[in-house]
Amino acid sequence: MSITLNHAIVPAVDNERAAVFFAGIMGLPYSGRVRHFAPVRVNEQLTLDFMTVDRPVGLHVAFDVDPATFDQVLARLHAGGVPYGSEPDEPDNGRTDHALSARGLYFTDDAGNLYELMSPA
């Protein structure tokens, strides 16, 4: 059996608000809370389970995306007025040039989670 990541717990100030924000930016469905988690299915194998915690410490989560998905996410960031940037320490510089891919960006949520998207074109 190969190893695949099934889910990750993502710390949140408010799990449902964080899940709705992430799902909205990424263009993913959100179906509501399950017990104390607010899960967002990223793909067939991976769910990000947002969990409210007292003092969230942000994670860095990186995604490879195709060019069309990158453009759609970028459009949603623009439409929502969500800052983004090309560097992890400058996630608000408004650029998409990236050291590891043709285009890439970072954006954060209110718990300090740093989301990274990388596209080959």
Short mmCIF file of N, CA and C in Angstrom, two decimals:
data_model
loop_
_atom_site.label_atom_id
_atom_site.label_comp_id
_atom_site.label_asym_id
_atom_site.label_seq_id
_atom_site.Cartn_x
_atom_site.Cartn_y
_atom_site.Cartn_z
N MET A 1 0.84 -1.18 0.00
CA MET A 1 0.00 0.00 0.00
C MET A 1 0.88 1.24 0.00
N SER A 2 0.58 2.17 -0.88
CA SER A 2 1.33 3.42 -0.89
C SER A 2 0.84 4.30 0.26
N ILE A 3 1.62 5.30 0.58
CA ILE A 3 1.26 6.22 1.65
C ILE A 3 0.65 7.47 1.05
N THR A 4 -0.54 7.80 1.50
CA THR A 4 -1.19 9.04 1.08
C THR A 4 -1.65 9.77 2.33
N LEU A 5 -1.68 11.08 2.24
CA LEU A 5 -2.18 11.89 3.33
C LEU A 5 -3.70 11.89 3.28
N ASN A 6 -4.35 11.47 4.37
CA ASN A 6 -5.79 11.36 4.44
C ASN A 6 -6.44 12.66 4.91
N HIS A 7 -5.92 13.22 5.99
CA HIS A 7 -6.45 14.49 6.50
C HIS A 7 -5.38 15.18 7.33
N ALA A 8 -5.58 16.46 7.52
CA ALA A 8 -4.72 17.25 8.39
C ALA A 8 -5.63 18.15 9.22
N ILE A 9 -5.26 18.31 10.49
CA ILE A 9 -6.00 19.20 11.38
C ILE A 9 -5.40 20.59 11.21
N VAL A 10 -6.25 21.56 10.89
CA VAL A 10 -5.81 22.93 10.69
C VAL A 10 -6.36 23.78 11.83
N PRO A 11 -5.47 24.39 12.63
CA PRO A 11 -5.94 25.21 13.75
C PRO A 11 -6.67 26.45 13.26
N ALA A 12 -7.71 26.83 14.00
CA ALA A 12 -8.52 27.97 13.58
C ALA A 12 -8.99 28.77 14.78
N VAL A 13 -9.21 30.06 14.57
CA VAL A 13 -9.84 30.91 15.56
C VAL A 13 -11.32 30.51 15.65
N ASP A 14 -11.94 30.30 14.50
CA ASP A 14 -13.34 29.84 14.39
C ASP A 14 -13.35 28.83 13.25
N ASN A 15 -13.53 27.55 13.58
CA ASN A 15 -13.36 26.51 12.57
C ASN A 15 -14.30 26.65 11.37
N GLU A 16 -15.53 26.99 11.60
CA GLU A 16 -16.47 27.10 10.48
C GLU A 16 -16.12 28.30 9.59
N ARG A 17 -15.80 29.43 10.19
CA ARG A 17 -15.42 30.60 9.41
C ARG A 17 -14.15 30.32 8.60
N ALA A 18 -13.18 29.63 9.20
CA ALA A 18 -11.95 29.28 8.50
C ALA A 18 -12.21 28.33 7.34
N ALA A 19 -13.08 27.34 7.55
CA ALA A 19 -13.41 26.38 6.48
C ALA A 19 -14.12 27.07 5.33
N VAL A 20 -15.06 27.94 5.65
CA VAL A 20 -15.79 28.67 4.61
C VAL A 20 -14.84 29.56 3.82
N PHE A 21 -13.92 30.25 4.51
CA PHE A 21 -12.93 31.10 3.84
C PHE A 21 -12.07 30.28 2.90
N PHE A 22 -11.45 29.21 3.41
CA PHE A 22 -10.57 28.38 2.59
C PHE A 22 -11.32 27.77 1.41
N ALA A 23 -12.47 27.17 1.67
CA ALA A 23 -13.25 26.55 0.59
C ALA A 23 -13.64 27.59 -0.46
N GLY A 24 -14.04 28.77 -0.03
CA GLY A 24 -14.43 29.82 -0.97
C GLY A 24 -13.29 30.26 -1.87
N ILE A 25 -12.12 30.47 -1.29
CA ILE A 25 -10.95 30.90 -2.07
C ILE A 25 -10.53 29.80 -3.04
N MET A 26 -10.52 28.56 -2.57
CA MET A 26 -10.04 27.45 -3.39
C MET A 26 -11.09 26.90 -4.35
N GLY A 27 -12.33 27.36 -4.23
CA GLY A 27 -13.39 26.86 -5.12
C GLY A 27 -13.83 25.45 -4.77
N LEU A 28 -13.81 25.12 -3.49
CA LEU A 28 -14.18 23.79 -3.02
C LEU A 28 -15.50 23.84 -2.27
N PRO A 29 -16.26 22.75 -2.27
CA PRO A 29 -17.51 22.74 -1.50
C PRO A 29 -17.24 22.61 0.00
N TYR A 30 -18.11 23.19 0.78
CA TYR A 30 -18.08 23.01 2.23
C TYR A 30 -19.46 22.57 2.65
N SER A 31 -19.56 21.44 3.36
CA SER A 31 -20.85 20.85 3.70
C SER A 31 -21.28 21.06 5.14
N GLY A 32 -20.45 21.69 5.94
CA GLY A 32 -20.82 21.93 7.33
C GLY A 32 -20.00 21.13 8.31
N ARG A 33 -20.21 21.44 9.57
CA ARG A 33 -19.44 20.83 10.65
C ARG A 33 -19.75 19.34 10.82
N VAL A 34 -18.72 18.63 11.27
CA VAL A 34 -18.85 17.22 11.67
C VAL A 34 -18.21 17.13 13.06
N ARG A 35 -19.04 16.98 14.06
CA ARG A 35 -18.61 17.02 15.46
C ARG A 35 -17.89 18.35 15.71
N HIS A 36 -16.66 18.31 16.16
CA HIS A 36 -15.94 19.56 16.45
C HIS A 36 -15.01 19.99 15.32
N PHE A 37 -15.17 19.40 14.16
CA PHE A 37 -14.37 19.76 12.99
C PHE A 37 -15.24 20.44 11.94
N ALA A 38 -14.59 21.23 11.10
CA ALA A 38 -15.23 21.81 9.92
C ALA A 38 -14.39 21.34 8.74
N PRO A 39 -14.72 20.18 8.15
CA PRO A 39 -13.88 19.58 7.11
C PRO A 39 -14.14 20.17 5.72
N VAL A 40 -13.04 20.31 4.98
CA VAL A 40 -13.11 20.71 3.57
C VAL A 40 -12.39 19.63 2.77
N ARG A 41 -13.11 18.97 1.87
CA ARG A 41 -12.51 17.95 1.03
C ARG A 41 -11.74 18.64 -0.08
N VAL A 42 -10.42 18.40 -0.14
CA VAL A 42 -9.54 19.01 -1.14
C VAL A 42 -9.51 18.17 -2.40
N ASN A 43 -9.46 16.85 -2.23
CA ASN A 43 -9.49 15.91 -3.35
C ASN A 43 -9.94 14.55 -2.83
N GLU A 44 -9.85 13.51 -3.65
CA GLU A 44 -10.32 12.18 -3.26
C GLU A 44 -9.64 11.66 -2.00
N GLN A 45 -8.37 12.04 -1.78
CA GLN A 45 -7.61 11.51 -0.67
C GLN A 45 -7.53 12.44 0.54
N LEU A 46 -7.65 13.74 0.35
CA LEU A 46 -7.29 14.69 1.40
C LEU A 46 -8.45 15.56 1.86
N THR A 47 -8.60 15.63 3.18
CA THR A 47 -9.53 16.55 3.80
C THR A 47 -8.74 17.43 4.77
N LEU A 48 -8.98 18.73 4.74
CA LEU A 48 -8.46 19.62 5.78
C LEU A 48 -9.57 19.78 6.80
N ASP A 49 -9.28 19.39 8.03
CA ASP A 49 -10.26 19.45 9.11
C ASP A 49 -9.93 20.64 10.00
N PHE A 50 -10.69 21.72 9.86
CA PHE A 50 -10.45 22.91 10.65
C PHE A 50 -11.02 22.69 12.05
N MET A 51 -10.21 23.08 13.05
CA MET A 51 -10.60 22.88 14.44
C MET A 51 -10.33 24.15 15.23
N THR A 52 -11.34 24.63 15.92
CA THR A 52 -11.18 25.81 16.77
C THR A 52 -10.28 25.45 17.95
N VAL A 53 -9.27 26.27 18.18
CA VAL A 53 -8.38 26.10 19.33
C VAL A 53 -8.19 27.46 20.00
N ASP A 54 -7.79 27.42 21.27
CA ASP A 54 -7.63 28.66 22.03
C ASP A 54 -6.55 29.57 21.46
N ARG A 55 -5.40 29.00 21.18
CA ARG A 55 -4.28 29.80 20.67
C ARG A 55 -3.72 29.12 19.41
N PRO A 56 -4.36 29.37 18.27
CA PRO A 56 -3.90 28.67 17.06
C PRO A 56 -2.49 29.09 16.65
N VAL A 57 -1.73 28.11 16.24
CA VAL A 57 -0.40 28.33 15.67
C VAL A 57 -0.52 27.90 14.21
N GLY A 58 -0.28 28.83 13.30
CA GLY A 58 -0.50 28.58 11.89
C GLY A 58 0.39 27.51 11.30
N LEU A 59 -0.17 26.80 10.34
CA LEU A 59 0.55 25.80 9.55
C LEU A 59 0.89 26.37 8.19
N HIS A 60 1.80 25.72 7.50
CA HIS A 60 2.10 26.03 6.10
C HIS A 60 1.62 24.83 5.29
N VAL A 61 0.66 25.07 4.40
CA VAL A 61 0.10 24.01 3.58
C VAL A 61 0.28 24.42 2.12
N ALA A 62 0.93 23.56 1.32
CA ALA A 62 1.25 23.89 -0.07
C ALA A 62 0.50 22.95 -1.03
N PHE A 63 0.05 23.54 -2.15
CA PHE A 63 -0.70 22.79 -3.15
C PHE A 63 -0.11 23.03 -4.53
N ASP A 64 0.02 21.96 -5.32
CA ASP A 64 0.29 22.08 -6.74
C ASP A 64 -1.07 22.20 -7.43
N VAL A 65 -1.20 23.18 -8.31
CA VAL A 65 -2.47 23.38 -9.03
C VAL A 65 -2.17 23.59 -10.51
N ASP A 66 -3.15 23.27 -11.34
CA ASP A 66 -3.00 23.51 -12.76
C ASP A 66 -3.22 25.00 -13.04
N PRO A 67 -2.78 25.49 -14.22
CA PRO A 67 -2.89 26.91 -14.52
C PRO A 67 -4.31 27.48 -14.42
N ALA A 68 -5.31 26.71 -14.86
CA ALA A 68 -6.69 27.21 -14.81
C ALA A 68 -7.14 27.39 -13.36
N THR A 69 -6.82 26.43 -12.51
CA THR A 69 -7.18 26.54 -11.09
C THR A 69 -6.46 27.72 -10.46
N PHE A 70 -5.19 27.91 -10.79
CA PHE A 70 -4.43 29.05 -10.26
C PHE A 70 -5.13 30.36 -10.63
N ASP A 71 -5.52 30.50 -11.90
CA ASP A 71 -6.20 31.72 -12.35
C ASP A 71 -7.51 31.94 -11.61
N GLN A 72 -8.26 30.86 -11.37
CA GLN A 72 -9.54 30.97 -10.66
C GLN A 72 -9.33 31.40 -9.21
N VAL A 73 -8.34 30.81 -8.55
CA VAL A 73 -8.04 31.19 -7.17
C VAL A 73 -7.59 32.64 -7.11
N LEU A 74 -6.72 33.03 -8.02
CA LEU A 74 -6.25 34.42 -8.06
C LEU A 74 -7.42 35.39 -8.25
N ALA A 75 -8.36 35.04 -9.11
CA ALA A 75 -9.54 35.89 -9.34
C ALA A 75 -10.37 35.99 -8.06
N ARG A 76 -10.52 34.89 -7.33
CA ARG A 76 -11.30 34.94 -6.08
C ARG A 76 -10.57 35.75 -5.01
N LEU A 77 -9.25 35.66 -4.97
CA LEU A 77 -8.49 36.49 -4.03
C LEU A 77 -8.71 37.96 -4.34
N HIS A 78 -8.61 38.32 -5.62
CA HIS A 78 -8.85 39.71 -6.04
C HIS A 78 -10.26 40.15 -5.67
N ALA A 79 -11.25 39.33 -6.03
CA ALA A 79 -12.65 39.68 -5.79
C ALA A 79 -12.95 39.85 -4.31
N GLY A 80 -12.30 39.06 -3.47
CA GLY A 80 -12.53 39.13 -2.04
C GLY A 80 -11.64 40.12 -1.31
N GLY A 81 -10.73 40.77 -2.06
CA GLY A 81 -9.81 41.71 -1.42
C GLY A 81 -8.85 41.03 -0.46
N VAL A 82 -8.53 39.76 -0.73
CA VAL A 82 -7.63 38.99 0.14
C VAL A 82 -6.20 39.21 -0.33
N PRO A 83 -5.33 39.70 0.55
CA PRO A 83 -3.93 39.90 0.16
C PRO A 83 -3.25 38.57 -0.18
N TYR A 84 -2.33 38.63 -1.12
CA TYR A 84 -1.53 37.47 -1.49
C TYR A 84 -0.15 37.97 -1.90
N GLY A 85 0.80 37.07 -1.95
CA GLY A 85 2.14 37.47 -2.34
C GLY A 85 2.98 36.30 -2.78
N SER A 86 4.16 36.61 -3.28
CA SER A 86 5.02 35.60 -3.87
C SER A 86 6.05 35.01 -2.90
N GLU A 87 6.10 35.52 -1.69
CA GLU A 87 7.08 35.06 -0.71
C GLU A 87 6.38 34.70 0.60
N PRO A 88 6.86 33.66 1.29
CA PRO A 88 6.22 33.29 2.55
C PRO A 88 6.31 34.38 3.62
N ASP A 89 7.37 35.17 3.56
CA ASP A 89 7.49 36.26 4.53
C ASP A 89 6.90 37.57 4.00
N GLU A 90 6.36 37.55 2.79
CA GLU A 90 5.65 38.69 2.20
C GLU A 90 4.38 38.20 1.50
N PRO A 91 3.45 37.59 2.26
CA PRO A 91 2.25 37.05 1.62
C PRO A 91 1.23 38.12 1.22
N ASP A 92 1.69 39.34 1.16
CA ASP A 92 0.80 40.44 0.78
C ASP A 92 1.45 41.40 -0.22
N ASN A 93 2.50 40.94 -0.92
CA ASN A 93 3.18 41.83 -1.87
C ASN A 93 2.49 41.92 -3.24
N GLY A 94 1.41 41.17 -3.44
CA GLY A 94 0.62 41.25 -4.66
C GLY A 94 1.30 40.66 -5.89
N ARG A 95 2.33 39.85 -5.70
CA ARG A 95 3.05 39.26 -6.84
C ARG A 95 2.81 37.76 -6.90
N THR A 96 3.04 37.19 -8.09
CA THR A 96 2.87 35.75 -8.30
C THR A 96 4.14 35.08 -8.84
N ASP A 97 5.25 35.82 -8.91
CA ASP A 97 6.50 35.16 -9.28
C ASP A 97 6.93 34.31 -8.09
N HIS A 98 7.44 33.13 -8.36
CA HIS A 98 7.67 32.16 -7.30
C HIS A 98 8.99 31.45 -7.54
N ALA A 99 9.72 31.17 -6.49
CA ALA A 99 11.04 30.56 -6.62
C ALA A 99 10.99 29.11 -7.11
N LEU A 100 9.90 28.40 -6.86
CA LEU A 100 9.84 26.97 -7.18
C LEU A 100 8.93 26.60 -8.34
N SER A 101 8.25 27.57 -8.92
CA SER A 101 7.34 27.28 -10.02
C SER A 101 7.19 28.51 -10.90
N ALA A 102 6.60 28.32 -12.07
CA ALA A 102 6.42 29.44 -13.00
C ALA A 102 5.57 30.54 -12.36
N ARG A 103 4.51 30.13 -11.66
CA ARG A 103 3.68 31.08 -10.90
C ARG A 103 3.34 30.46 -9.55
N GLY A 104 3.26 31.29 -8.57
CA GLY A 104 2.89 30.81 -7.25
C GLY A 104 2.49 31.96 -6.36
N LEU A 105 1.80 31.63 -5.30
CA LEU A 105 1.40 32.67 -4.35
C LEU A 105 1.14 32.07 -2.99
N TYR A 106 1.12 32.95 -2.01
CA TYR A 106 0.80 32.62 -0.63
C TYR A 106 -0.35 33.52 -0.19
N PHE A 107 -1.21 33.00 0.68
CA PHE A 107 -2.19 33.83 1.36
C PHE A 107 -2.39 33.25 2.76
N THR A 108 -2.88 34.06 3.66
CA THR A 108 -3.04 33.63 5.05
C THR A 108 -4.49 33.78 5.50
N ASP A 109 -4.80 33.10 6.60
CA ASP A 109 -6.10 33.29 7.24
C ASP A 109 -5.88 33.93 8.61
N ASP A 110 -6.96 34.13 9.35
CA ASP A 110 -6.84 34.86 10.61
C ASP A 110 -6.14 34.09 11.72
N ALA A 111 -5.90 32.80 11.54
CA ALA A 111 -5.15 32.01 12.51
C ALA A 111 -3.66 31.97 12.16
N GLY A 112 -3.28 32.60 11.05
CA GLY A 112 -1.88 32.59 10.63
C GLY A 112 -1.50 31.40 9.78
N ASN A 113 -2.48 30.60 9.34
CA ASN A 113 -2.16 29.52 8.42
C ASN A 113 -1.72 30.12 7.09
N LEU A 114 -0.64 29.59 6.56
CA LEU A 114 -0.06 30.09 5.31
C LEU A 114 -0.33 29.07 4.22
N TYR A 115 -1.14 29.45 3.24
CA TYR A 115 -1.49 28.59 2.12
C TYR A 115 -0.65 28.98 0.92
N GLU A 116 -0.06 27.99 0.27
CA GLU A 116 0.81 28.21 -0.88
C GLU A 116 0.24 27.47 -2.08
N LEU A 117 0.19 28.14 -3.23
CA LEU A 117 -0.23 27.53 -4.48
C LEU A 117 0.90 27.66 -5.48
N MET A 118 1.20 26.57 -6.19
CA MET A 118 2.25 26.57 -7.21
C MET A 118 1.66 26.03 -8.50
N SER A 119 1.93 26.75 -9.61
CA SER A 119 1.43 26.35 -10.92
C SER A 119 2.59 26.29 -11.91
N PRO A 120 2.59 25.29 -12.82
CA PRO A 120 3.68 25.19 -13.79
C PRO A 120 3.64 26.26 -14.88
N ALA A 121 2.54 26.96 -15.02
CA ALA A 121 2.46 28.01 -16.05
C ALA A 121 1.49 29.08 -15.60
#
